[in-house]
mmCIF file of C-alpha atoms in Angstrom:
data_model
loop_
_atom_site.group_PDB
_atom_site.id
_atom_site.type_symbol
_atom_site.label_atom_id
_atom_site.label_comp_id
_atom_site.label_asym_id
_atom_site.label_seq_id
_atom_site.Cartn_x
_atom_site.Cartn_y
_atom_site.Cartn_z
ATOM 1 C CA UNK A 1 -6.191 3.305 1.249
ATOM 2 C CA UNK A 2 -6.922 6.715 3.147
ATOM 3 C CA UNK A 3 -4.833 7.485 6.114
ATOM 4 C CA UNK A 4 -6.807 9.839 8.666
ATOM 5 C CA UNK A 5 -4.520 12.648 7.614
ATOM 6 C CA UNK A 6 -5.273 12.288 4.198
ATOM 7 C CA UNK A 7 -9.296 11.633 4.975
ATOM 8 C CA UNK A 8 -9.198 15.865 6.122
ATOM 9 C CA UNK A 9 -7.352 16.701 2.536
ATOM 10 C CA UNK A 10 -9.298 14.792 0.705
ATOM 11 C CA UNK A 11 -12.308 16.754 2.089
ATOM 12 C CA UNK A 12 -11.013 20.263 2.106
ATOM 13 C CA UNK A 13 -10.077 20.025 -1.768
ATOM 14 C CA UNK A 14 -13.662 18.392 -2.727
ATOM 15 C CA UNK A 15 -15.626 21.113 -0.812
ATOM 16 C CA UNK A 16 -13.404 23.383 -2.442
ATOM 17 C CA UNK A 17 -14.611 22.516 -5.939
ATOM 18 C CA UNK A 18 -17.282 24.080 -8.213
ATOM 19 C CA UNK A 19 -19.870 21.235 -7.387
ATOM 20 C CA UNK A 20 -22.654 21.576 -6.194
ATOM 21 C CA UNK A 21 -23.129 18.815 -3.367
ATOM 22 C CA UNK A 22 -25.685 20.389 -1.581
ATOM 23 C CA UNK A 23 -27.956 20.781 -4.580
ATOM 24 C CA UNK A 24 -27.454 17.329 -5.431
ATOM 25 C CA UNK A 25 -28.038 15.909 -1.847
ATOM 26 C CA UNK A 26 -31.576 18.082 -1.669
ATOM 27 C CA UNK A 27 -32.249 16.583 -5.230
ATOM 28 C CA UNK A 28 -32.071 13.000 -3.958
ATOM 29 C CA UNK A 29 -34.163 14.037 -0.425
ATOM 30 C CA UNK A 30 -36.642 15.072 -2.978
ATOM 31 C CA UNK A 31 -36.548 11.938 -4.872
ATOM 32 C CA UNK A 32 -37.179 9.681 -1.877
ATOM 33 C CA UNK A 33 -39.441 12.149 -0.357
ATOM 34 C CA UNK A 34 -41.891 11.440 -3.774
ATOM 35 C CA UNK A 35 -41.359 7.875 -4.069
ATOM 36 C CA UNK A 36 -41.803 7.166 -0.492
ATOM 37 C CA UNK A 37 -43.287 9.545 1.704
ATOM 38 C CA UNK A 38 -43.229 7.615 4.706
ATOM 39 C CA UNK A 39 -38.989 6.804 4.257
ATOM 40 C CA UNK A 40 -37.025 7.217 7.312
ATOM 41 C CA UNK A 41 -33.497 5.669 6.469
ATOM 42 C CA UNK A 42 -31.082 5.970 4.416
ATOM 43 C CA UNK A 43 -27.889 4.339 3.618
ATOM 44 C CA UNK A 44 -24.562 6.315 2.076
ATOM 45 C CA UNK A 45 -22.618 3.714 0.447
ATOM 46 C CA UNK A 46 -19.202 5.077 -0.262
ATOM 47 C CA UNK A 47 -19.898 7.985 2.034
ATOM 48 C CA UNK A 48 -16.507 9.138 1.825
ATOM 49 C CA UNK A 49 -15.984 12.290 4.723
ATOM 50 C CA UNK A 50 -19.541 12.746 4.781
ATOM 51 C CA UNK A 51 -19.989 15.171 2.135
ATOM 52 C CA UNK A 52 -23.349 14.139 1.085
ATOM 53 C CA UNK A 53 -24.481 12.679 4.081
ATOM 54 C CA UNK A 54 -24.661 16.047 5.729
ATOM 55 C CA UNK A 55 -27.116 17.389 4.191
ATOM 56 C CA UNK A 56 -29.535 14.646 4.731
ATOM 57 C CA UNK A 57 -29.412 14.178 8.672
ATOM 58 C CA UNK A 58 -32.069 16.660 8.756
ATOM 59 C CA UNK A 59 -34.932 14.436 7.296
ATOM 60 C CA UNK A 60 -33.851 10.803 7.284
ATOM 61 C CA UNK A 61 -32.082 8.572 10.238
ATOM 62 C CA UNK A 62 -28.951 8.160 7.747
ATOM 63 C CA UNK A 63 -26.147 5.436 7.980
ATOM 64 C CA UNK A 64 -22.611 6.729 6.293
ATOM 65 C CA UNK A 65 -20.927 3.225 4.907
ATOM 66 C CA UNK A 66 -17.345 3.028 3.243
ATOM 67 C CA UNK A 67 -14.346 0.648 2.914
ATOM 68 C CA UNK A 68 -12.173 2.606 4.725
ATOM 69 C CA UNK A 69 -12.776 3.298 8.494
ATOM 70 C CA UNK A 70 -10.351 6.512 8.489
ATOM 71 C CA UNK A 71 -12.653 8.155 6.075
ATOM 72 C CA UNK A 72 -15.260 7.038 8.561
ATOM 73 C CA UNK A 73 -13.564 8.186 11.530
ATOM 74 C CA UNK A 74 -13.467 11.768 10.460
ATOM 75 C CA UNK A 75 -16.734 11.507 8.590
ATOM 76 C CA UNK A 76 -18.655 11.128 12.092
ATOM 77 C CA UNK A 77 -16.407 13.801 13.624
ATOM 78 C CA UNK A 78 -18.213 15.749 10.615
ATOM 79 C CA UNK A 79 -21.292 14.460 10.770
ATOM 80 C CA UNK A 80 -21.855 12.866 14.546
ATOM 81 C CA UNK A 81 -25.862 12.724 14.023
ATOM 82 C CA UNK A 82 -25.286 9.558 11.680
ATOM 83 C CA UNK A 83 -24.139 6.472 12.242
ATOM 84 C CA UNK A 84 -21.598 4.426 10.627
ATOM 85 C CA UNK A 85 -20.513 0.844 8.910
ATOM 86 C CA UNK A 86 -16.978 -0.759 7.527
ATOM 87 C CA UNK A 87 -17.220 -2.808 4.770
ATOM 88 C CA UNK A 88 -16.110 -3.528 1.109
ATOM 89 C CA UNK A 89 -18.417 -3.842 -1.166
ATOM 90 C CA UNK A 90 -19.704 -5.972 -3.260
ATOM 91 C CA UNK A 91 -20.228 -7.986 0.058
ATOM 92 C CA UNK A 92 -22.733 -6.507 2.516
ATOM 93 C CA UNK A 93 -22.747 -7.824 6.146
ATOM 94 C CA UNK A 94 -26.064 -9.706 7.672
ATOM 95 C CA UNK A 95 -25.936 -7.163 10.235
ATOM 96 C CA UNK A 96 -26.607 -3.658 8.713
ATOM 97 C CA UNK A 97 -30.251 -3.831 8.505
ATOM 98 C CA UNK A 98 -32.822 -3.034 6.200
ATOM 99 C CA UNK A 99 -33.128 1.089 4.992
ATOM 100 C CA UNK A 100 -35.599 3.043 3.219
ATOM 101 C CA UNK A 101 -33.182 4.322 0.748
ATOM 102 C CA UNK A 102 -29.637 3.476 -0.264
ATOM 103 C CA UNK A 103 -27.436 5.714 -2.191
ATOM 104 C CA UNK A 104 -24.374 5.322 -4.056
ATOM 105 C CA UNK A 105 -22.799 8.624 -5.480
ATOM 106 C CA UNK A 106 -19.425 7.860 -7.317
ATOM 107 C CA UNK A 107 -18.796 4.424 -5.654
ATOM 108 C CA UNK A 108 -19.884 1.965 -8.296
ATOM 109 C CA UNK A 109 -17.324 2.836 -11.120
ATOM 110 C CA UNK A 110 -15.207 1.819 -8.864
ATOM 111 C CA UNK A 111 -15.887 -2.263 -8.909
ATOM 112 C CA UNK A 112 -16.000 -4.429 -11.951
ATOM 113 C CA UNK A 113 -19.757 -5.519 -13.677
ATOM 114 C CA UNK A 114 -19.485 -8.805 -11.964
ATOM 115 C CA UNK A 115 -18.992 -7.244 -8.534
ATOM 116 C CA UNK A 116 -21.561 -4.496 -9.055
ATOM 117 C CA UNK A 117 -24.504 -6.912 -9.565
ATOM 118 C CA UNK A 118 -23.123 -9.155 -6.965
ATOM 119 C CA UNK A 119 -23.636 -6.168 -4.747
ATOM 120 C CA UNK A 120 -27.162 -4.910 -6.345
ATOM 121 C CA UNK A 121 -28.440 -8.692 -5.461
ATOM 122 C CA UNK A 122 -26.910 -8.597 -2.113
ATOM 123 C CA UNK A 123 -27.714 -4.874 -0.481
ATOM 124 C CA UNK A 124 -31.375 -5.622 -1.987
ATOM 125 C CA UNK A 125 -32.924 -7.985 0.818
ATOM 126 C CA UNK A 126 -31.502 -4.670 3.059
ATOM 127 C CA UNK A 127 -33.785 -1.877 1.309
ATOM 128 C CA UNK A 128 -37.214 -1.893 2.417
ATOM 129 C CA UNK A 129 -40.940 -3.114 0.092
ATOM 130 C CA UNK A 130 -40.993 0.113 -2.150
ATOM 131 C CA UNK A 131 -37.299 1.102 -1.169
ATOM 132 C CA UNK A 132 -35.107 2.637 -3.333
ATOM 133 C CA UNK A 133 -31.382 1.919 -5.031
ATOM 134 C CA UNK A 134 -29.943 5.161 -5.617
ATOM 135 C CA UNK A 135 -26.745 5.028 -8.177
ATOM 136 C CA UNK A 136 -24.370 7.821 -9.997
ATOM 137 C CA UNK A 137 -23.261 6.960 -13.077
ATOM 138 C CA UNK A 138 -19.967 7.600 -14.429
ATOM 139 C CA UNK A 139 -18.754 7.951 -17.711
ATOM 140 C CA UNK A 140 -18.890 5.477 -21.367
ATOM 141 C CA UNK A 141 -16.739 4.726 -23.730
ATOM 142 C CA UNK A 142 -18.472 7.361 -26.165
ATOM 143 C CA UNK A 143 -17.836 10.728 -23.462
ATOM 144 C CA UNK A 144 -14.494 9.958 -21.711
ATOM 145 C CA UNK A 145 -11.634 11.719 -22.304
ATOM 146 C CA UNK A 146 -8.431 9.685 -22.294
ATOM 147 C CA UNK A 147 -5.507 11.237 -20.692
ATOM 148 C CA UNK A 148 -6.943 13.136 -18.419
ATOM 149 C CA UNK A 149 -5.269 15.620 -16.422
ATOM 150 C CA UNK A 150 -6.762 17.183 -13.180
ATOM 151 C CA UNK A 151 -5.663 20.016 -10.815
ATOM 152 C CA UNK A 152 -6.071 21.129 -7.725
ATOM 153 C CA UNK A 153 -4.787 23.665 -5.144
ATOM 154 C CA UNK A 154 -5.769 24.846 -1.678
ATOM 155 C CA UNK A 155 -4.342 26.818 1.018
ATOM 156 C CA UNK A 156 -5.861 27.135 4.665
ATOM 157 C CA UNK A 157 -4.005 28.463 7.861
ATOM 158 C CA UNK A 158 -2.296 25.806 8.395
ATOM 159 C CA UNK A 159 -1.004 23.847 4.882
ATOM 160 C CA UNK A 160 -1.385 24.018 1.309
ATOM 161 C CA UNK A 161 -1.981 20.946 -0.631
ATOM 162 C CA UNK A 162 -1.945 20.638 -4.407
ATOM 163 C CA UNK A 163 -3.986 17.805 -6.066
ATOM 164 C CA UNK A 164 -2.337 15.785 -9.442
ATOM 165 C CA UNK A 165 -4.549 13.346 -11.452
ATOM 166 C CA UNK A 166 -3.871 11.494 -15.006
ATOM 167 C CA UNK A 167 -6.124 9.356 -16.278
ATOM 168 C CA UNK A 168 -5.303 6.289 -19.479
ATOM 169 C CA UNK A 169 -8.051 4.131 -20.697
ATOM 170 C CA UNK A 170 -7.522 0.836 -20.868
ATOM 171 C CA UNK A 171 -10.383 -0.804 -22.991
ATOM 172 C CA UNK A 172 -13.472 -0.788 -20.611
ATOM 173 C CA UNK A 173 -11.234 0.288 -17.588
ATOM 174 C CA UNK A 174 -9.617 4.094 -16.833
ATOM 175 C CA UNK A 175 -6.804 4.018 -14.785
ATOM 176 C CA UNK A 176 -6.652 7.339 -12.318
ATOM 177 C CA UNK A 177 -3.470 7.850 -10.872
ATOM 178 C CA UNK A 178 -3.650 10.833 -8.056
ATOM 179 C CA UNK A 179 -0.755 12.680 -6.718
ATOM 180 C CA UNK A 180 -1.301 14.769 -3.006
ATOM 181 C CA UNK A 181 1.459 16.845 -1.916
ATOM 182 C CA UNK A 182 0.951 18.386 1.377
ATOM 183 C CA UNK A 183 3.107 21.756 2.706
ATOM 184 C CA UNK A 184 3.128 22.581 6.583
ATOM 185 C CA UNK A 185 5.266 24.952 8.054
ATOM 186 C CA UNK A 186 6.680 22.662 10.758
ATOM 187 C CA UNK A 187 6.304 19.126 9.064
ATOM 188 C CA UNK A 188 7.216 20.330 5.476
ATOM 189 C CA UNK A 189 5.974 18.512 2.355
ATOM 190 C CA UNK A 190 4.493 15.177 2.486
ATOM 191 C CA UNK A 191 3.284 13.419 -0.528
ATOM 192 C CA UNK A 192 0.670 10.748 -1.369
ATOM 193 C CA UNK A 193 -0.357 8.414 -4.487
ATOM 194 C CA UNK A 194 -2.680 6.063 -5.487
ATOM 195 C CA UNK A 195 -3.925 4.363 -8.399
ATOM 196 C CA UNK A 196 -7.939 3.613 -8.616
ATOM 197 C CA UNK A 197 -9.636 1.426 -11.251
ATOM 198 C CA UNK A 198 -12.770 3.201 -12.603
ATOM 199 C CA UNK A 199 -15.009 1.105 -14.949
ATOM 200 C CA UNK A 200 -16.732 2.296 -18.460
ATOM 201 C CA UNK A 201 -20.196 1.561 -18.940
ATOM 202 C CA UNK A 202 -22.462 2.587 -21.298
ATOM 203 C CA UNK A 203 -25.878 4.366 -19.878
ATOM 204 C CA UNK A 204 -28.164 1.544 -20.150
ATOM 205 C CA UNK A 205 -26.341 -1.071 -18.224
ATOM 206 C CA UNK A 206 -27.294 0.478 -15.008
ATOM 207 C CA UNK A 207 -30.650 0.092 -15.844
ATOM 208 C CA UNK A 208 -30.542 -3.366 -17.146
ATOM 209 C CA UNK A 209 -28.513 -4.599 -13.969
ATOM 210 C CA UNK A 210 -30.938 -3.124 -11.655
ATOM 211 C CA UNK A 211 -33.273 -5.204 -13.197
ATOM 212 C CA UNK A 212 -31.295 -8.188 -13.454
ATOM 213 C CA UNK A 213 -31.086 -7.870 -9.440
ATOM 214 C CA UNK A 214 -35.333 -7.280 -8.918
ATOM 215 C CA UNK A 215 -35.208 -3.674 -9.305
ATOM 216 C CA UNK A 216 -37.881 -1.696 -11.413
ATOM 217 C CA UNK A 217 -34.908 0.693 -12.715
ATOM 218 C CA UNK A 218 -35.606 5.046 -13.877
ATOM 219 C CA UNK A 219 -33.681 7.230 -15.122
ATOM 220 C CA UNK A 220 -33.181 10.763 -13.921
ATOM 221 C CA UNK A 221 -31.729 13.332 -16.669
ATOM 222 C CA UNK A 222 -28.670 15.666 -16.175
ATOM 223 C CA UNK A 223 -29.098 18.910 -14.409
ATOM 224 C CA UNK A 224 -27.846 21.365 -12.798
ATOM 225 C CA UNK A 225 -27.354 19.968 -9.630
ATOM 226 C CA UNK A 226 -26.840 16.062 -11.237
ATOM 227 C CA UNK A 227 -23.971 16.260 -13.879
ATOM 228 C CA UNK A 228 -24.166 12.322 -15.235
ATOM 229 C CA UNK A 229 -27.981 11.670 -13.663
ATOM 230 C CA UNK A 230 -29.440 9.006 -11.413
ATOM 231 C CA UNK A 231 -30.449 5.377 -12.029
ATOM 232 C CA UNK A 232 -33.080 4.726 -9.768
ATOM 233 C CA UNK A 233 -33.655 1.009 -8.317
ATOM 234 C CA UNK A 234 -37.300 0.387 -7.144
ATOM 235 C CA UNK A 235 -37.764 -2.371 -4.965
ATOM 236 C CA UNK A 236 -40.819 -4.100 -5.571
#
């Protein structure tokens, strides 16, 4: 879905949003840090260009994960001190090991209930005795706002981009169309779309799903640094 080209314009317009990834990144190190003193690993599922994962290679031994390798690609060029895994979830391969901690910031919206539990029972025999399931959540029926319309602009030295997004609910499912339109002085304009599926859920499912899998399932409130909060998964 994201061409290498795109993976560096996807980055440059999140970093250049009013979001505080940083705070939210230290937020989680401090969660772990509490529950498990001794953790070591950590798993980004749905790492993305790194974003998160950036600020934790300081404390933890930190493995960036995601469906597509391009976002990979430059995510290591970002972020060479961690290491990195392909794969779709909700199916996790026998081979990427067992972590301390494994969070997922923005990624599970993004598959259907059945596929998210299939993938809370199947990355749990890969988090550690006392490990912990890190999840965003995203947004319920009761605070979405249907027909959405998002925008973006950035200029550097060498392009502008401006980002388009519309949103449409369909019952439990919002439909996010995004529009990228790229400017370079040689190239010209270059334009990208997609369409991603982003499922409604009310609060409590998380929590009840985690448990359906064999997690002991918390939740973190909203703050400054955590817009929607945290389910967190213990593994017993």
């Amino acid at each position: 879905m994201y061409g290498s080209e795109y993976a560096a314009v996807y980055d440059a317009v999140m970093k250049s949003r009013a979001r505080d990834y940083a705070g939210m990144a230290h937020h989680i190190s401090g969660l772990i840090d509490e529950a498990l003193p001794q953790a070591r690993t950590l798993l980004d599922v749905g790492a993305g260009t790194g974003i998160h994962a950036r600020h934790w290679v300081d404390g933890f031994d930190v493995t960036m994960a995601d469906a597509s390798a391009e976002m990979l690609d430059y995510a290591h060029e970002q972020v060479p001190e961690a290491s990195t895994a392909v794969f779709t979830a909700p199916a996790v391969p026998d081979t990427l090991g067992v972590f301390d901690a494994v969070v997922c910031l923005f990624m599970i919206p993004h598959l259907s209930d059945e596929d998210a539990e299939e993938f809370f029972r199947a990355i749990s025999p890969h988090i550690s005795s006392g490990g912990l399931l890190i999840i965003e959540p995203w947004y319920s029926a009761d605070n979405h706002i249907d027909h959405y319309v998002g925008f973006d602009t950035l200029r550097t030295d060498e392009w502008a981009v401006a980002r388009l997004s519309h949103s449409v609910r369909r019952d439990q499912v919002v439909e996010v169309t995004v529009h990228h339109a790229k400017a370079q002085p040689e190239s010209g304009i270059a334009a990208h779309t997609e369409t991603a599926r982003l499922h409604l859920r009310p609060l409590e499912w998380y929590g009840q799903a985690l448990e359906r899998a064999g997690f002991t399932g918390s939740f973190v409130e909203p703050n400054e640094a955590l817009e929607l909060g945290l389910w967190v998964g213990t593994k017993p």
